[in-house]
mmCIF file of C-alpha atoms and ligand atoms in Angstrom:
data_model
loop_
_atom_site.group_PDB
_atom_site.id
_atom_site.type_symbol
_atom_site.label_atom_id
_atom_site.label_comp_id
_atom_site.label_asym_id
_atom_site.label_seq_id
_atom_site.Cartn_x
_atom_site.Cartn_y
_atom_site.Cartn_z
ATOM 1 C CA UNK V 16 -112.639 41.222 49.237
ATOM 2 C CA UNK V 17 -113.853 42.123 53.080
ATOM 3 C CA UNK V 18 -117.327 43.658 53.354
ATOM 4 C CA UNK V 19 -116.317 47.125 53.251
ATOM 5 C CA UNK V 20 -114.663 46.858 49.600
ATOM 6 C CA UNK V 21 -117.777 45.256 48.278
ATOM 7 C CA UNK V 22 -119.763 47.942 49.571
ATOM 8 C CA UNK V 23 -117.543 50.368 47.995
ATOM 9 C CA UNK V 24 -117.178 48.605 44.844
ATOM 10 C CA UNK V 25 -121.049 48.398 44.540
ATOM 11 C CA UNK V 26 -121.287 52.045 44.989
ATOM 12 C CA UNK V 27 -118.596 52.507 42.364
ATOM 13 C CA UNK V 28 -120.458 50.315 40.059
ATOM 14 C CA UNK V 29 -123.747 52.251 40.569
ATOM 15 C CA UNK V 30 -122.057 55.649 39.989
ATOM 16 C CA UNK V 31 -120.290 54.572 36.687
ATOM 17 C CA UNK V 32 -123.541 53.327 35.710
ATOM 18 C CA UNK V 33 -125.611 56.481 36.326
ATOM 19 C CA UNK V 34 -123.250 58.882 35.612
ATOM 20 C CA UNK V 35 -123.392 57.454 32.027
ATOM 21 C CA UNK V 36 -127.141 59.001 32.182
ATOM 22 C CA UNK V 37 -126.616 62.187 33.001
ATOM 23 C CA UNK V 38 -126.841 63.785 29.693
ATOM 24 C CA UNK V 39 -124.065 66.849 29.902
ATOM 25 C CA UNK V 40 -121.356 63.878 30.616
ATOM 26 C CA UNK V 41 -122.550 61.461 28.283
ATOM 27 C CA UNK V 42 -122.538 64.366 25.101
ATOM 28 C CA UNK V 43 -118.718 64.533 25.748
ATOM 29 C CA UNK V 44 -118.466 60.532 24.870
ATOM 30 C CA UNK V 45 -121.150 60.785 21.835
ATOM 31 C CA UNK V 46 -119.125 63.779 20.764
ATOM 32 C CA UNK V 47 -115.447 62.386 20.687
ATOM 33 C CA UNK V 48 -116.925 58.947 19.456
ATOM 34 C CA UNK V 49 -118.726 60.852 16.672
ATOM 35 C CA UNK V 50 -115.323 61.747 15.386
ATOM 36 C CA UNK V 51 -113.783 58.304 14.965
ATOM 37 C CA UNK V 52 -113.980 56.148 11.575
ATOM 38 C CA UNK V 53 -114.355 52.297 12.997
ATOM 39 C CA UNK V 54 -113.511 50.645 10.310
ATOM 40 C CA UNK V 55 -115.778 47.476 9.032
ATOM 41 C CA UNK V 56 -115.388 44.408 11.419
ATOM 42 C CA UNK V 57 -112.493 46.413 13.097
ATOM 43 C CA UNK V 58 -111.523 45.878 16.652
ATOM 44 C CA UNK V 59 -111.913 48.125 19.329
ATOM 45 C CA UNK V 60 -109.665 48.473 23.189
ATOM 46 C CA UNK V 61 -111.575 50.044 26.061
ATOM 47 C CA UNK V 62 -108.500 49.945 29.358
ATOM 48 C CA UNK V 63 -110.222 50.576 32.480
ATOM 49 C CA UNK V 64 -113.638 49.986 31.154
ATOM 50 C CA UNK V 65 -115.230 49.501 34.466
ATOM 51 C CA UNK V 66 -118.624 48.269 33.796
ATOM 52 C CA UNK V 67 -118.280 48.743 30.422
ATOM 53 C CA UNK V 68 -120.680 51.002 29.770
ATOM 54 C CA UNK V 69 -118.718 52.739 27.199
ATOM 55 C CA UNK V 70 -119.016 49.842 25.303
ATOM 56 C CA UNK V 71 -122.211 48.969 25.579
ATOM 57 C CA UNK V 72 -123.521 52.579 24.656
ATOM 58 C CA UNK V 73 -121.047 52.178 21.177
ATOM 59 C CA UNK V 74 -122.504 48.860 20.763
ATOM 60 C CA UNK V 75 -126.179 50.127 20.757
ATOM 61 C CA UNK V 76 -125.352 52.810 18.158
ATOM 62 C CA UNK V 77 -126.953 51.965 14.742
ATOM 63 C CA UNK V 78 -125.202 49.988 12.437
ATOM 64 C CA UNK V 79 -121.693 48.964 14.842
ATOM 65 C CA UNK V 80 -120.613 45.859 13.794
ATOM 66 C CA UNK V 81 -117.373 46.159 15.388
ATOM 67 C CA UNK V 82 -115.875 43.545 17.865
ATOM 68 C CA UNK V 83 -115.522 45.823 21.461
ATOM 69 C CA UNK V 84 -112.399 44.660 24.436
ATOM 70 C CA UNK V 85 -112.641 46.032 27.661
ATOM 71 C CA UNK V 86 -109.931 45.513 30.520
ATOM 72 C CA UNK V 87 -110.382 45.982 33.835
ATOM 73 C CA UNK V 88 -107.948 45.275 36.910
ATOM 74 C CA UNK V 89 -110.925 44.798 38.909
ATOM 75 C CA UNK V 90 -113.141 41.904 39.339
ATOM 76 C CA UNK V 91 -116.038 43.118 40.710
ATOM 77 C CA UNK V 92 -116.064 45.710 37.776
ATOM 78 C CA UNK V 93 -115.301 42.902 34.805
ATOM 79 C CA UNK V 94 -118.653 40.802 36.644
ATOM 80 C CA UNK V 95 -120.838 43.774 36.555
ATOM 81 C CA UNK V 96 -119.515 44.421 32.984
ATOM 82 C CA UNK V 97 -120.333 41.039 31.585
ATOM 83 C CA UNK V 98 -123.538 40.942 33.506
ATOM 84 C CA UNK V 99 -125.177 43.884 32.294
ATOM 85 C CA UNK V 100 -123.814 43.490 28.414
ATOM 86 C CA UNK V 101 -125.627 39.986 28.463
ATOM 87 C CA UNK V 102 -128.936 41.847 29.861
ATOM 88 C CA UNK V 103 -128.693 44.384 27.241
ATOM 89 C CA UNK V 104 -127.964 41.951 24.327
ATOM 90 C CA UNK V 105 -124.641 43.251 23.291
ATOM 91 C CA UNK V 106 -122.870 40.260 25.094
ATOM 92 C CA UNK V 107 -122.118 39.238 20.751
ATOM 93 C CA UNK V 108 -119.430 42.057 20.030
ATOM 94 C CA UNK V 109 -118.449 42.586 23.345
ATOM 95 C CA UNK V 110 -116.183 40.683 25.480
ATOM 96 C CA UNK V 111 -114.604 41.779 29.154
ATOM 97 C CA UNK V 112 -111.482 40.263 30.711
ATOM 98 C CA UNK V 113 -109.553 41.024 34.076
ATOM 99 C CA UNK V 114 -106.099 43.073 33.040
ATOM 100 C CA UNK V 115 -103.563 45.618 33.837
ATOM 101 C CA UNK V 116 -103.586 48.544 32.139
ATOM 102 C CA UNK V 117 -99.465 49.063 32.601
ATOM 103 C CA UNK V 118 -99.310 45.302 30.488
ATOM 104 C CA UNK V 119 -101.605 45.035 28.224
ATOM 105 C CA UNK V 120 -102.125 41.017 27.235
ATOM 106 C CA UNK V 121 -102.502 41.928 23.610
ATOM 107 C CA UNK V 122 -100.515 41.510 20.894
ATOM 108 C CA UNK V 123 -99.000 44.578 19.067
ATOM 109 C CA UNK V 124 -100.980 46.317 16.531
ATOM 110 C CA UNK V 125 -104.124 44.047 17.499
ATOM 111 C CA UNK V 126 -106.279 47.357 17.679
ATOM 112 C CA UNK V 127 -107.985 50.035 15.203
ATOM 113 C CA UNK V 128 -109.135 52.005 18.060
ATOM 114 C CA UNK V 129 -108.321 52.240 21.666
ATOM 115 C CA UNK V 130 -110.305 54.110 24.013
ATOM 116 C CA UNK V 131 -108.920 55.716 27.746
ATOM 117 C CA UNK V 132 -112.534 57.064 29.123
ATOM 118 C CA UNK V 133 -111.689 58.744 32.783
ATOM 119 C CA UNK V 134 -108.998 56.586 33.653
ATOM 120 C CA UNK V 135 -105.526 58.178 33.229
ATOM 121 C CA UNK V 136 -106.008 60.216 35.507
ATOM 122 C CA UNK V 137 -106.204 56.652 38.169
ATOM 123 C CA UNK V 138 -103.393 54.731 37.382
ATOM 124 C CA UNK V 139 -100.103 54.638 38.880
ATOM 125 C CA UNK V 140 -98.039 55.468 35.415
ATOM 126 C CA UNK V 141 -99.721 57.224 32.835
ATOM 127 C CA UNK V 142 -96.376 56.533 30.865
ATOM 128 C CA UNK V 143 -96.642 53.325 30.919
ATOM 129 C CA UNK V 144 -100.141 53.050 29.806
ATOM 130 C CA UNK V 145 -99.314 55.483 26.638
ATOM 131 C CA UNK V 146 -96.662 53.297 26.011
ATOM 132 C CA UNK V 147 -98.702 50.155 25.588
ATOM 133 C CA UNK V 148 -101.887 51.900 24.421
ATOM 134 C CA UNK V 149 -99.448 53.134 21.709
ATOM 135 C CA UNK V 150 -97.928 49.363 21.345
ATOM 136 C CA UNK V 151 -100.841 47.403 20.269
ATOM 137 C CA UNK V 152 -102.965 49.717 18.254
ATOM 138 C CA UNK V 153 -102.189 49.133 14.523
ATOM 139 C CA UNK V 154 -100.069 51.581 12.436
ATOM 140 C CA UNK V 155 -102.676 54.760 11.536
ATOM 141 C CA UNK V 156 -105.186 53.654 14.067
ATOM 142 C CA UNK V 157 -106.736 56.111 16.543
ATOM 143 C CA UNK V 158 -106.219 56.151 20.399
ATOM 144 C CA UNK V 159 -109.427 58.322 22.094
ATOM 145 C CA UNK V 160 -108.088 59.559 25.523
ATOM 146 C CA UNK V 161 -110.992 61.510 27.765
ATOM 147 C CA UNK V 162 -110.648 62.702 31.291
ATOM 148 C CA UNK V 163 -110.958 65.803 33.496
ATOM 149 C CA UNK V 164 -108.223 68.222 35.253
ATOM 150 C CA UNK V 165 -109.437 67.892 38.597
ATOM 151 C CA UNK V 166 -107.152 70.606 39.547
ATOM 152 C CA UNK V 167 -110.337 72.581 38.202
ATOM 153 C CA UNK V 168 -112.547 70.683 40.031
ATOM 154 C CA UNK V 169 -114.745 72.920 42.094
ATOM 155 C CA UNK V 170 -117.708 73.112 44.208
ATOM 156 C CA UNK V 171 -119.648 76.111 45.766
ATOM 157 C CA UNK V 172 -119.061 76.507 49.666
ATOM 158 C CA UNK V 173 -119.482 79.804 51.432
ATOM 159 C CA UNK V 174 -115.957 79.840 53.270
ATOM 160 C CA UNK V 175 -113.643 79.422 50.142
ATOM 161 C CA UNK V 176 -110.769 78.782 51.280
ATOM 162 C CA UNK V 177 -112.356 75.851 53.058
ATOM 163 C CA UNK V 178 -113.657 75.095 49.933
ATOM 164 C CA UNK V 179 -111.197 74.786 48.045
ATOM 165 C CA UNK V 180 -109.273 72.922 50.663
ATOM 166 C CA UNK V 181 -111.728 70.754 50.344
ATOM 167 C CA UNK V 182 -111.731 70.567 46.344
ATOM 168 C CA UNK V 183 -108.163 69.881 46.387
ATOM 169 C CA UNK V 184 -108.243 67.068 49.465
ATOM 170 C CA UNK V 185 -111.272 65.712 46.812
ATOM 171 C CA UNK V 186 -109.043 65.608 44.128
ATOM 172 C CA UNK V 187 -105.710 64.052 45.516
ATOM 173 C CA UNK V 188 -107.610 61.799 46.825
ATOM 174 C CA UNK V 189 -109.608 60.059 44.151
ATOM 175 C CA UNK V 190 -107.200 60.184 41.007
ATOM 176 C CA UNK V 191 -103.343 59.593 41.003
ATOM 177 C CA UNK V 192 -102.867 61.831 38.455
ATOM 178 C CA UNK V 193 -105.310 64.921 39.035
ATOM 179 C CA UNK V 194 -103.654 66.859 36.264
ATOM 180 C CA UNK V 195 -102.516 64.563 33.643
ATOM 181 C CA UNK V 196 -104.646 65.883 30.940
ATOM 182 C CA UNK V 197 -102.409 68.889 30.770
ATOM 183 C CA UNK V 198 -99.140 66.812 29.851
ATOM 184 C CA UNK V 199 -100.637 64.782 26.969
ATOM 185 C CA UNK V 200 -99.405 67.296 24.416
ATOM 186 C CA UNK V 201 -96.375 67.400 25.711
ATOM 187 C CA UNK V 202 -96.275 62.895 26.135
ATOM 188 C CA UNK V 203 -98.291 61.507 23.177
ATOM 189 C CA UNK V 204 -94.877 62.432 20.463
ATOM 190 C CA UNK V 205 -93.199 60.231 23.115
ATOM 191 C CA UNK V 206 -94.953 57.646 22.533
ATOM 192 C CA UNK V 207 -95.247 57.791 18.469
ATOM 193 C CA UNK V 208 -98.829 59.121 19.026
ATOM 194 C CA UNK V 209 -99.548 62.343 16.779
ATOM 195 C CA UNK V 210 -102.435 64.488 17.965
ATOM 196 C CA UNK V 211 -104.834 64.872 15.335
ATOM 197 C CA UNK V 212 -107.796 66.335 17.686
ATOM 198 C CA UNK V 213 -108.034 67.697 21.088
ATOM 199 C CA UNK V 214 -110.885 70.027 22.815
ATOM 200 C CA UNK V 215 -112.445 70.720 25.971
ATOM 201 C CA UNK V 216 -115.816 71.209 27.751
ATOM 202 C CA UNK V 217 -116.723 72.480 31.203
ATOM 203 C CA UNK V 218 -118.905 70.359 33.090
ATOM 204 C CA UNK V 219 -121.238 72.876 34.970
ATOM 205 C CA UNK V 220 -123.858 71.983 37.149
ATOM 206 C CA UNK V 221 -126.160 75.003 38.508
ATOM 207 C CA UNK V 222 -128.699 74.846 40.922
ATOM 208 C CA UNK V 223 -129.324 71.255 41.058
ATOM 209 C CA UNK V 224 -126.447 68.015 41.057
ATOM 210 C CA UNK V 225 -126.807 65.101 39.295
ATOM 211 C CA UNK V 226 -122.732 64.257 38.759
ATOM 212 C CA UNK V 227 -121.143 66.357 40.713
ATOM 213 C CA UNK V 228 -123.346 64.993 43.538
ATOM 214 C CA UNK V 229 -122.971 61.140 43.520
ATOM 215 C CA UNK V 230 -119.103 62.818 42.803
ATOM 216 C CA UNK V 231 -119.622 64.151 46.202
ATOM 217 C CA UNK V 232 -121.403 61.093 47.384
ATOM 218 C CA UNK V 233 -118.903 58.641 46.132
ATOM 219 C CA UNK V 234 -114.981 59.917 47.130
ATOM 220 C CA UNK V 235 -115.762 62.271 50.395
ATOM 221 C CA UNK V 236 -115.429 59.254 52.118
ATOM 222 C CA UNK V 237 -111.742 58.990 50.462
ATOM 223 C CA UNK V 238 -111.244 62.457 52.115
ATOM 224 C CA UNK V 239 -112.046 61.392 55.526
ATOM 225 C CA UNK V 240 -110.129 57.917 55.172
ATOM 226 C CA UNK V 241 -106.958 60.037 54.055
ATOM 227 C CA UNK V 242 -107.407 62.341 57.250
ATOM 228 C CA UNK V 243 -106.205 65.282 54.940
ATOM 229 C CA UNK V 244 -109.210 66.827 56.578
ATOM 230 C CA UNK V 245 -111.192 65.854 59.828
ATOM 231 C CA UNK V 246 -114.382 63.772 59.478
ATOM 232 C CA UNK V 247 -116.286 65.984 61.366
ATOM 233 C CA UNK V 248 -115.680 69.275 58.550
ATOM 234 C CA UNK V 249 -116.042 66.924 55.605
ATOM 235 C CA UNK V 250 -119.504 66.305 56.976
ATOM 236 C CA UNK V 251 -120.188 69.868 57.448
ATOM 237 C CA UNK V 252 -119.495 70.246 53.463
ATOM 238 C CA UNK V 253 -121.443 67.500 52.532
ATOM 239 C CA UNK V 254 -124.306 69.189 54.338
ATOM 240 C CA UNK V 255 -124.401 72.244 52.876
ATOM 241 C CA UNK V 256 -124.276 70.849 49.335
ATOM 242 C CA UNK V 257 -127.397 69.050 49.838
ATOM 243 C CA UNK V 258 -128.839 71.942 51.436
ATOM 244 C CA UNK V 259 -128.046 73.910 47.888
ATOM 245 C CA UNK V 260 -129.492 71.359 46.257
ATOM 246 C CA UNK V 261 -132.864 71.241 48.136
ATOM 247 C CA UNK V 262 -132.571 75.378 47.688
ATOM 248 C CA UNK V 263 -131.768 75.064 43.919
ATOM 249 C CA UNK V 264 -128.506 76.946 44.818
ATOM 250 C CA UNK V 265 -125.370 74.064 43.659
ATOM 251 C CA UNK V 266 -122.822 74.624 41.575
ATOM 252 C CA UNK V 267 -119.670 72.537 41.084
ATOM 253 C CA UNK V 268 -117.837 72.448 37.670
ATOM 254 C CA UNK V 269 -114.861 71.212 36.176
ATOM 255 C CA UNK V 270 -112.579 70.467 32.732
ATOM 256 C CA UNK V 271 -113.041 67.960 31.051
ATOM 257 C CA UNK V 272 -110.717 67.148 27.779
ATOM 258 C CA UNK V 273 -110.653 65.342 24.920
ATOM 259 C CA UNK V 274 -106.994 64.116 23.060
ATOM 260 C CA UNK V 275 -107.747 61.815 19.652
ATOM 261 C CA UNK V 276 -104.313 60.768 18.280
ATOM 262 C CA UNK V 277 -102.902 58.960 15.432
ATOM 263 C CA UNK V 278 -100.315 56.235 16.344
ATOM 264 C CA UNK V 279 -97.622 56.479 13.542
HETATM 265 C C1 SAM C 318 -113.528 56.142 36.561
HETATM 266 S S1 SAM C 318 -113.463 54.472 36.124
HETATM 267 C C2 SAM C 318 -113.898 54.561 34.403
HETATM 268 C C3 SAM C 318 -114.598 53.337 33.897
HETATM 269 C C4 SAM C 318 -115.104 53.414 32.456
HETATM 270 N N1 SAM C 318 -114.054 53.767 31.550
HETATM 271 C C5 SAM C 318 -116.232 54.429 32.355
HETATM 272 O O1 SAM C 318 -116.003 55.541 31.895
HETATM 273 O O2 SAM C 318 -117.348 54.096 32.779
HETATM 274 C C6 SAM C 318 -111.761 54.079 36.068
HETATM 275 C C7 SAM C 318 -111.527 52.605 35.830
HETATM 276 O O3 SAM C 318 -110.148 52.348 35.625
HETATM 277 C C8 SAM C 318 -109.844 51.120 36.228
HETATM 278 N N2 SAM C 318 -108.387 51.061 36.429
HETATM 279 C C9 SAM C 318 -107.618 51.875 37.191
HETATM 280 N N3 SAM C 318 -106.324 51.498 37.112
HETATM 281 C C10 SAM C 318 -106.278 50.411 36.279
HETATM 282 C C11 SAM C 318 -105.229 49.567 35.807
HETATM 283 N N4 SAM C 318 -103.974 49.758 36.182
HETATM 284 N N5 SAM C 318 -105.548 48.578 34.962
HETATM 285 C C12 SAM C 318 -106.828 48.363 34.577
HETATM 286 N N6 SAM C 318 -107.861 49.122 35.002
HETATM 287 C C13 SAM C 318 -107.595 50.135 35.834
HETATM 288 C C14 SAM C 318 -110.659 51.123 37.507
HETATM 289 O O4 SAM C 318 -110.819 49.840 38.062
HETATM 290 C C15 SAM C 318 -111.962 51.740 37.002
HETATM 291 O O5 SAM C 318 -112.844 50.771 36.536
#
């Protein structure tokens, strides 16, 4: 990894960490998570669990006695994800190992529950992933799958059709699959996956940015790597939504949704 990666894989790590803190995103976890029977001693998948954070927050809840997988394809992520479950003394039930999400080293049906938090939308073939998701979670055992359709993604900017040039450069950009979340209904049957629960929640923020601006913070600099739109304008945005947040006048929002399936 060259010095620029690190840097950019430590501000990754930060954001997955604090964006876990900001209350109106961390609701939509506690509120899908709410709805899920673990059973007793059962065994739980997190794929693409980045710092594992996810984890850690299910292993804090009172009374989990659960044994917690996460899989990452990244290094630097797996690391952090170790490091932080040993600070926060959840290091017991939780373990994290490097892995491909598209080949899952597991055997089939080794799973009760398998979790997909904001990462469908990243990889290269959502297909795939449902496909082994589906393969080694045990017969009646729930798979959680959470992310947002960043075709919604928005942010405030006077000249909107800059804006949402700029939304849309934002959102091809960061996620392979912007608008995944709108095919599940459609792919889960596919994959012997019956859809027993599915919802979604706007995430608004108004007059002051908490994740929509470390959002900001974090991929513009995808934009202006891409050259879908010149350095110079993508600084010009960036600008004027810290300006509305100094002025109390931000707003960004987007969809967010929630699929809970049955594999059967
Ligand atoms: C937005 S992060 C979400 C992390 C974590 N689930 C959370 O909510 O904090 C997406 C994660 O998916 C991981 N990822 C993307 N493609 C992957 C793949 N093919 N296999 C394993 N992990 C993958 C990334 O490395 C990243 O950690």
């Amino acid at each position: 990894m060259n010095e620029l990666d690190e840097l950019a894989h430590e501000r990754l790590i930060e954001r997955l960490e604090s964006r876990a803190q900001v209350n109106t995103f961390s609701d939509l976890f506690e509120k899908y998570v709410n709805r899920i029977e673990i059973p007793e001693a059962g065994k739980i998948l997190e794929v693409g669990c980045g710092t594992g954070v996810i984890l850690r927050q299910l292993a804090q809840r009172h009374g989990f006695d659960a044994r917690g997988v996460g899989i990452d394809h990244c290094k630097s992520f797996i690391d952090a994800a170790t490091k932080y479950a040993d600070q926060e003394s959840v290091a017991d039930s939780l373990e994290f190992r490097l892995g491909d999400a598209h080949n899952l080293d597991f055997e089939d049906g080794e799973f009760d529950v398998v979790i997909c938090h904001t990462v469908i939308s990243h990889v290269t073939e959502p297909a795939k992933i449902l496909s082994e998701v589906a393969r080694v979670t045990k017969k009646g055992g729930v798979i959680a799958i959470f992310d947002g359709d960043y075709s919604s993604l928005t942010y405030a900017f006077p000249d909107h059709s800059f804006g949402r040039k700029m939304d849309a450069a934002l959102s091809n950009t960061t996620f392979n699959n912007p608008r995944i979340m709108c095919d599940l209904p459609r792919l889960l049957p596919q994959f012997d996956l019956e859809l027993t629960d599915a919802w979604g929640d706007a995430v608004v923020e108004i007059g002051q940015g908490s994740y929509f601006k470390t959002f900001a913070e974090t991929y513009a600099p995808y934009v202006k790597n891409s050259g879908q739109l010149s350095d110079q304008t993508v600084d010009i945005w960036l600008k004027e939504q810290n300006k509305a947040m100094e002025n109390g006048t931000f707003f960004a929002a987007c969809n967010y949704y929630t699929y809970l399936s049955k594999k059967v």
